[in-house]
Coordinates of C-alpha atoms in Angstrom, one line a residue:
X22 CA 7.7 9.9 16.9
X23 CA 10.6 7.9 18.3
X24 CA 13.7 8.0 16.4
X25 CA 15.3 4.6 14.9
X26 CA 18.8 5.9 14.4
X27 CA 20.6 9.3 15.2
X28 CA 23.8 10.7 13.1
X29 CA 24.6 13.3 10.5
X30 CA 23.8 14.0 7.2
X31 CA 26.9 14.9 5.5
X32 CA 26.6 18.1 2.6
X33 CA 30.3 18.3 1.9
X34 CA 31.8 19.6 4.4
X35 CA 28.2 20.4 6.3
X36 CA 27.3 18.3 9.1
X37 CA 23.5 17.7 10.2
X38 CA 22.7 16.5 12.9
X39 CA 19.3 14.6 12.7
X40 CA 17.3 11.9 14.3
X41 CA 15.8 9.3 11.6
X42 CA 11.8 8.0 12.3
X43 CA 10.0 5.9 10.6
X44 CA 7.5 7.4 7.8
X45 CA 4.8 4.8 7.3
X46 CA 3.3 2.4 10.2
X47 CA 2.0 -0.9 9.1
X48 CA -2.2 -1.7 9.5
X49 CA -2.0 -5.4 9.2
X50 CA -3.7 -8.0 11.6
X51 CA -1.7 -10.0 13.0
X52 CA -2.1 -14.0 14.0
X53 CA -0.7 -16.0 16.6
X54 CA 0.0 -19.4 15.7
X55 CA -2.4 -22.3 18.3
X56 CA -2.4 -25.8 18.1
X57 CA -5.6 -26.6 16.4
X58 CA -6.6 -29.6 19.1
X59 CA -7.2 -27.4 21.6
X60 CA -6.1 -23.7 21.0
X61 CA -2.7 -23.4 23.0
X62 CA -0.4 -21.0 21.4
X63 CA 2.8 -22.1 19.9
X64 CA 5.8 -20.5 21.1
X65 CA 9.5 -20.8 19.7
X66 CA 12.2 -20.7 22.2
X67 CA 15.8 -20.1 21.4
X68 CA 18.0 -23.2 22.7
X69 CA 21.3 -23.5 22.1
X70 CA 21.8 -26.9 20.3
X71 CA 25.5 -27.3 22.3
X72 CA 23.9 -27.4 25.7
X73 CA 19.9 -27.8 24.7
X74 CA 18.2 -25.1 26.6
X75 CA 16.8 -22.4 26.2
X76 CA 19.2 -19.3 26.3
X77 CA 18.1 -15.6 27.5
X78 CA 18.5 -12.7 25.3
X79 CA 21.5 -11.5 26.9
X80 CA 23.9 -14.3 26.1
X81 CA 22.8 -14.2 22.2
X82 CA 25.5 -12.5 20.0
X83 CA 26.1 -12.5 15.9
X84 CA 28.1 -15.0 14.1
X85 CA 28.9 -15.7 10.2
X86 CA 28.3 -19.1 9.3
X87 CA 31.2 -19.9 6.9
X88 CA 30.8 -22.4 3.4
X89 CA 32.2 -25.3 5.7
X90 CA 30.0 -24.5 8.7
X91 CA 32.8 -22.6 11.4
X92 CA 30.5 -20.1 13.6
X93 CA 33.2 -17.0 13.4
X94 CA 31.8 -14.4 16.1
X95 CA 31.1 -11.1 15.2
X96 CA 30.8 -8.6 18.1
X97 CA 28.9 -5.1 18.0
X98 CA 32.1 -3.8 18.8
X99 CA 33.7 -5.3 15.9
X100 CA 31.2 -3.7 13.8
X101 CA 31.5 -0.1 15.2
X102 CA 35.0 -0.4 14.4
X103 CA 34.7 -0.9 10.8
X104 CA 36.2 1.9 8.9
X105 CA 33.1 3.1 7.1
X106 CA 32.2 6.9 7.3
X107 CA 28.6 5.8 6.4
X108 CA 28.7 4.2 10.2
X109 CA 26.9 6.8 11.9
X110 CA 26.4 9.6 8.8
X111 CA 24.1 9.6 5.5
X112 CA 26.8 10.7 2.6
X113 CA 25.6 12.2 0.4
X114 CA 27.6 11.5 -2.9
X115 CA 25.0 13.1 -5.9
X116 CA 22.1 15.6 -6.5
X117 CA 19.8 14.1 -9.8
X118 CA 16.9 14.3 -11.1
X119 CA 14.3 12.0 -9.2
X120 CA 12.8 9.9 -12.9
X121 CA 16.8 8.7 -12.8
X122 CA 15.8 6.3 -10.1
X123 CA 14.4 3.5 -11.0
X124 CA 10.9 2.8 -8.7
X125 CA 12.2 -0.8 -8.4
X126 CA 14.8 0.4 -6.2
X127 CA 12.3 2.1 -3.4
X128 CA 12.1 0.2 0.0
X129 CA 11.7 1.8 3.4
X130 CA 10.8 5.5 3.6
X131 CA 11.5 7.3 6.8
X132 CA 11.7 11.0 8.1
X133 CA 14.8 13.0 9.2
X134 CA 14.4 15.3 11.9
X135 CA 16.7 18.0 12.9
X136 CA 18.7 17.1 15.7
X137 CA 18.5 20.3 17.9
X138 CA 18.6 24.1 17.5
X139 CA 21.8 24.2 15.8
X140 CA 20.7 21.9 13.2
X141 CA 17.7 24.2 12.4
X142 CA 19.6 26.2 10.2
X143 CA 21.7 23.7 7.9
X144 CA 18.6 21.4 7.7
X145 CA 16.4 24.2 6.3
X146 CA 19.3 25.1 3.6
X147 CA 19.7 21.7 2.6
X148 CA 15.4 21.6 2.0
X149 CA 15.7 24.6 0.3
X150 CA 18.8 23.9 -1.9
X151 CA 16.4 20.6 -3.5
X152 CA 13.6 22.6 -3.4
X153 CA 15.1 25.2 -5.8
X154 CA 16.8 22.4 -8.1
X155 CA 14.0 20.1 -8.3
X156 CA 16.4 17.3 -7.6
X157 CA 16.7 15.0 -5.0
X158 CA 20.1 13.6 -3.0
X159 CA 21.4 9.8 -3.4
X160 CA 23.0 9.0 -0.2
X161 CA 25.1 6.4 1.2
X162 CA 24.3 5.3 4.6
X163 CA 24.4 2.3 7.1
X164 CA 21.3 0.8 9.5
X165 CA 20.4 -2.3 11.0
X166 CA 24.2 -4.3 10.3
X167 CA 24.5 -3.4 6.3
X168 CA 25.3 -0.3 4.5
X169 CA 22.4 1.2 2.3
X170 CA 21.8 3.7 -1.0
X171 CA 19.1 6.3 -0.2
X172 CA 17.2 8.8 -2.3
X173 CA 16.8 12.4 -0.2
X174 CA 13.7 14.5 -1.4
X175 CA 11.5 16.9 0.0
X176 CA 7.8 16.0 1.6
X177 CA 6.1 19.3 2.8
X178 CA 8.5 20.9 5.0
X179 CA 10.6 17.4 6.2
X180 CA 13.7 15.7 4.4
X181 CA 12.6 12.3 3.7
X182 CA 14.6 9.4 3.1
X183 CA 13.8 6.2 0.6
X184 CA 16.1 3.3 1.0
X185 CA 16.9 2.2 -2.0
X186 CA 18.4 -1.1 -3.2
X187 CA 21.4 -1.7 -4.7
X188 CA 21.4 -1.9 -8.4
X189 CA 22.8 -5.8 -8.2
X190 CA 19.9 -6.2 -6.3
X191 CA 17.3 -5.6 -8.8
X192 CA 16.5 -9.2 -10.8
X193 CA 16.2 -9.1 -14.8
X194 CA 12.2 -9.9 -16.1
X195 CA 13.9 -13.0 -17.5
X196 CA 11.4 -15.1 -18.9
X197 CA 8.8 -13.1 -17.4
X198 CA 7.2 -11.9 -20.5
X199 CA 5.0 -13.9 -22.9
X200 CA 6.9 -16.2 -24.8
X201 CA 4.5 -16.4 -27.9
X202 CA 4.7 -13.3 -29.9
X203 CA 0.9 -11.9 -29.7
X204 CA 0.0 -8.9 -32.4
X205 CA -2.2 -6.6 -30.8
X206 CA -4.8 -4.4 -33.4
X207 CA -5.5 -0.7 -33.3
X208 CA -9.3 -1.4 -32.3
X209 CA -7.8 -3.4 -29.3
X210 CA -5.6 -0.7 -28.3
X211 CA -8.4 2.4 -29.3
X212 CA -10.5 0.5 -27.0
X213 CA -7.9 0.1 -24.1
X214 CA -7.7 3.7 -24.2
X215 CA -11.2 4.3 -23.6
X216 CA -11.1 2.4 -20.7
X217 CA -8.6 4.2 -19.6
X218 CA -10.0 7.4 -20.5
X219 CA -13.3 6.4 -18.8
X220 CA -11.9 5.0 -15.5
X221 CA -10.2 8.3 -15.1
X222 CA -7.8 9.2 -12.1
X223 CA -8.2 8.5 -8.4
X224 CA -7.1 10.2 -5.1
X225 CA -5.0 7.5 -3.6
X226 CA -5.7 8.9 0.1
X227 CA -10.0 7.8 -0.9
X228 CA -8.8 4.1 -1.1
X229 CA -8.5 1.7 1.5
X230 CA -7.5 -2.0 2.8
X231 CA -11.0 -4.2 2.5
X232 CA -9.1 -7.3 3.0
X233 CA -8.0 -5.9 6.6
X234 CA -11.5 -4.4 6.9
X235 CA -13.3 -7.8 6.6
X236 CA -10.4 -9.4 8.7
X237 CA -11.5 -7.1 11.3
X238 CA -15.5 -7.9 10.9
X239 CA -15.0 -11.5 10.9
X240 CA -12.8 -11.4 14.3
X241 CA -15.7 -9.3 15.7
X242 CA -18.5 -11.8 14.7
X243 CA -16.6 -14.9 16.2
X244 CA -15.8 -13.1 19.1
X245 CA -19.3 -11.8 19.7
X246 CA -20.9 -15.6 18.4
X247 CA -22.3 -14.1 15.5
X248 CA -22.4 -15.7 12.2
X249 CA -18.8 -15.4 10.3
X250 CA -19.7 -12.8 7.0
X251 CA -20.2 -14.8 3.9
X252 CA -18.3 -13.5 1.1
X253 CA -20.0 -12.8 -2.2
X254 CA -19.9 -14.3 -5.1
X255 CA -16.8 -13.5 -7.2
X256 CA -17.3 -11.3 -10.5
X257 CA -15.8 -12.4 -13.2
X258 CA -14.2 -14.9 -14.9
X259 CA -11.1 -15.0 -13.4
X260 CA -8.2 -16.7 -15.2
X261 CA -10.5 -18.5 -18.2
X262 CA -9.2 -16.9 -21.8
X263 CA -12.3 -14.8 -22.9
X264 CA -12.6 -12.8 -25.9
X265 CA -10.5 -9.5 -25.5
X266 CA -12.1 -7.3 -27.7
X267 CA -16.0 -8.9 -26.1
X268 CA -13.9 -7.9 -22.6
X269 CA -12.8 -4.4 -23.5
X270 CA -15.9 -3.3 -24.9
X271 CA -18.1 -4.6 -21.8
X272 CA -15.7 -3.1 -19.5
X273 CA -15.8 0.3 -21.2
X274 CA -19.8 0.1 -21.0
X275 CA -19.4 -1.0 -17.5
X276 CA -17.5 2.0 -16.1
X277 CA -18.8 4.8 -18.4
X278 CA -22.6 2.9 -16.4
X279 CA -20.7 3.5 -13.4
X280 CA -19.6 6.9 -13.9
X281 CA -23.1 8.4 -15.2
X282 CA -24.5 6.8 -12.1
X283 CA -22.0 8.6 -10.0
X284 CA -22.7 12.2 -12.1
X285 CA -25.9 11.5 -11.3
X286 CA -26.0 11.0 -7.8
X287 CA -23.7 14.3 -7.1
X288 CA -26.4 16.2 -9.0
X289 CA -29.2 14.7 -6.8
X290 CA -26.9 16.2 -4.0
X291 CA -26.2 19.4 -5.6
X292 CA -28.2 20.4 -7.9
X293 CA -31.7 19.5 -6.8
X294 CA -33.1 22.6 -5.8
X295 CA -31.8 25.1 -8.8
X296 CA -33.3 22.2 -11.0
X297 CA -36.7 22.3 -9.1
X298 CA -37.0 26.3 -9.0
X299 CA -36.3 25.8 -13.0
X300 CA -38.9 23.4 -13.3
X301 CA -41.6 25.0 -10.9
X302 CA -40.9 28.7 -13.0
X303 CA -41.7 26.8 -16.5
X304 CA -44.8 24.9 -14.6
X305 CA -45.8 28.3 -13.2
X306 CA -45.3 30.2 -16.8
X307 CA -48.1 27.2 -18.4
X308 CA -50.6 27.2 -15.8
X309 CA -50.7 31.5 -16.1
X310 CA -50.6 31.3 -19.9
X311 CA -54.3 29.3 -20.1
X312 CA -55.4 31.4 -17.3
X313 CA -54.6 34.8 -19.2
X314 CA -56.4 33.0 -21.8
X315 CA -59.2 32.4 -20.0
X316 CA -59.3 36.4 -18.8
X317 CA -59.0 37.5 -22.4
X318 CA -61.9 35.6 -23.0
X319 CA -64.2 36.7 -20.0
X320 CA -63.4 40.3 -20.5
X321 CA -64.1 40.2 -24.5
X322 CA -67.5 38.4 -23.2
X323 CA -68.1 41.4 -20.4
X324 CA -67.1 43.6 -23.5
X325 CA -69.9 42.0 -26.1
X326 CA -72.8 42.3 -23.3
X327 CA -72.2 45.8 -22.1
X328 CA -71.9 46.5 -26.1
X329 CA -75.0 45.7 -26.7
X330 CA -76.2 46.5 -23.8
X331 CA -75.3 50.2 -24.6
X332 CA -77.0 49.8 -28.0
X333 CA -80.0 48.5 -27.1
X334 CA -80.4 51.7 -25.0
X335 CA -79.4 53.8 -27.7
X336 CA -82.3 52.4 -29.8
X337 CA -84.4 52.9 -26.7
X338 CA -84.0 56.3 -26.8
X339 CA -84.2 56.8 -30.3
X340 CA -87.5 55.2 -30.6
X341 CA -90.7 57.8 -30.3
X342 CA -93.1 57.1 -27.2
X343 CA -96.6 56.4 -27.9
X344 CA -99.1 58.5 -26.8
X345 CA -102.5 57.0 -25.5
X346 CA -105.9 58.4 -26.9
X347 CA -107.4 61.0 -25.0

C-alpha cells in the first residue's frame, strides 16, 4: 500500500519511525456530470478571475481570504515553518481506556507501518505495551494543512490510527429529540425486546452495498441495450403513523417466520440424511413386526397340522386290523 504521510510516532522520549496508509478504500460509483442535450461532459477549469484564463496547476498556491476580502498568501514553506512538533510526528499525549472516546468523534482510520528495520523493534513494544493495558493512545498529529486528535489501538498485529474530531467539533442534539413528551408502556418495550431478541446478531463482514450492486446492474443493462431493472415495490408503510404496538407484534411474527425458515433450510442441508436413516430404521422396524407376525402364525399352522397329523397315526396304529374270512 502506498503511504500518505511518513514521520514518527513520538512515546516519550521513543521515536518511531513509520509510514501512514490508508485503512479503508471507498466502493462507490462514480458519475461524470454531461450536458443532457447531447451527452458532452462538463468540465470545470480553474481561471484566474484577474486575468480570465485558465491557470495550470503549477502557478496555484494557498491564500486566506480575510472578513474584508484581502487574499493574504500562504506558502508551503510558511507552513513547514510553523513551530508545531505535531508537523511531521504523531504525540502521543495519553493512554485510556477506548469507551472514553466518544464514537462521534471517529473519522478516517489508517494503518501505521514501521518505517524500516530499526523501527521493528520500538513499534512491536509500543503494540505490545496497549496490548497488555487494554487501552488505546490519543495522539496529536498534523495532515493535509490542519492539526488532528487521533486514537492509537491495536488491529491484529498493525497500529492503527482513528482521526478523531475535536471535541468543539461535535454539535449538541439540540432540538433533535421529540418535542412532545411520549410515555412509552412495559408491553411496548417487552415487545421491543423480543424483536430484538428474535433478530439476533449479525456478522458485519456477511453484509453488503445493494444500492452500489443495482448501480452496477443498471449500468450493465444500458450499456448492453437491455431493459433498465425495475425496482420492486416498496414494503411497508413508510413514514404514515401506524399503530406501534399492531407494528411490534407483526414484526416480531415476521422475523421469528424468517428465522424458522432459515433453521429449516440449514437442516435440509445438514441434517437430511441422519434424519432419513432414522426414519427408514422405524419404517424398517414396522414392516418386520407384521411380518414376524405373519411367521408366528404360519409356524403355529405347520405346528396344528403335523399335530394332528401325528395323532391321526397314533390312532392308526392303535386301531386292530381286520381279518378277512377264510
Amino acid at each position: 500500500m502506498r503511504s500518505i504521510w511518513n514521520g514518527a510516532i513520538s512515546f516519550g522520549l521513543v521515536s518511531i519511525p513509520i509510514k501512514v496508509v490508508n485503512a479503508t478504500e471507498s466502493h462507490s460509483v462514480s458519475f461524470r456530470q454531461i450536458h443532457t442535450e447531447d451527452g458532452g461532459r462538463i468540465r470545470y477549469r480553474k481561471v484566474c478571475e484577474l486575468e480570465d484564463h485558465e491557470v495550470p496547476s503549477s502557478e496555484i498556491g494557498k491564500g486566506y481570504e480575510d472578513a474584508d476580502g484581502t487574499i493574504i498568501p500562504i506558502t508551503d514553506d510558511d507552513l513547514a515553518a510553523l513551530p508545531l512538533p505535531t508537523a511531521r510526528t504523531i504525540e502521543i499525549v495519553a493512554f485510556v481506556p477506548a469507551d472514553r472516546i466518544d464514537p462521534l468523534q471517529m473519522d478516517t482510520a489508517y494503518y501505521l507501518e514501521a518505517n524500516g528495520v530499526p523501527a521493528a523493534k520500538p513499534y512491536t513494544l509500543l503494540r505490545e505495551a496497549l496490548k497488555r493495558s487494554q487501552k488505546v493512545a490519543v495522539a496529536k498529529f498534523a495532515l493535509r494543512g490542519r492539526e488532528r486528535l487521533g486514537m492509537l489501538r491495536v488491529v491484529d498485529d498493525v497500529i492503527a490510527m482513528h482521526g478523531l474530531l475535536w471535541p468543539d467539533e461535535i454539535r449538541t442534539p439540540e432540538g433533535v429529540a421529540p418535542d412532545a413528551r411520549v410515555t412509552v408502556r412495559d408491553k411496548e418495550l417487552d415487545l421491543a425486546d423480543a424483536l430484538m431478541d428474535t433478530l439476533g446478531e449479525v456478522d458485519l463482514g456477511e453484509l453488503h452495498d445493494d444500492y452500489r450492486e443495482a448501480v452496477e446492474e443498471l449500468v450493465a443493462a444500458k450499456a448492453s441495450g437491455e431493459a433498465a431493472p425495475v425496482a420492486a415495490d416498496a414494503d411497508g408503510d413508510g413514514g404514515k403513523v401506524i399503530d406501534l404496538m399492531a407494528a411490534l407484534e407483526s414484526s416480531v411474527r415476521r422475523a421469528r417466520g424468517a428465522r424458522r425458515e432459515g433453521g429449516a433450510d440449514g437442516e435440509a442441508g445438514a441434517e437430511v440424511k441422519p434424519l432419513r436413516k432414522k426414519a427408514a430404521a422405524a419404517a424398517g422396524s414396522a414392516a418386520k413386526k407384521p411380518a414376524k407376525k405373519a411367521g408366528a402364525a404360519k409356524k403355529a399352522g405347520a405346528a396344528k397340522k403335523a399335530g394332528a397329523a401325528k395323532k391321526a397315526g397314533a390312532a392308526k396304529k392303535a386301531s386292530p386290523r381286520k381279518r378277512s374270512p377264510a
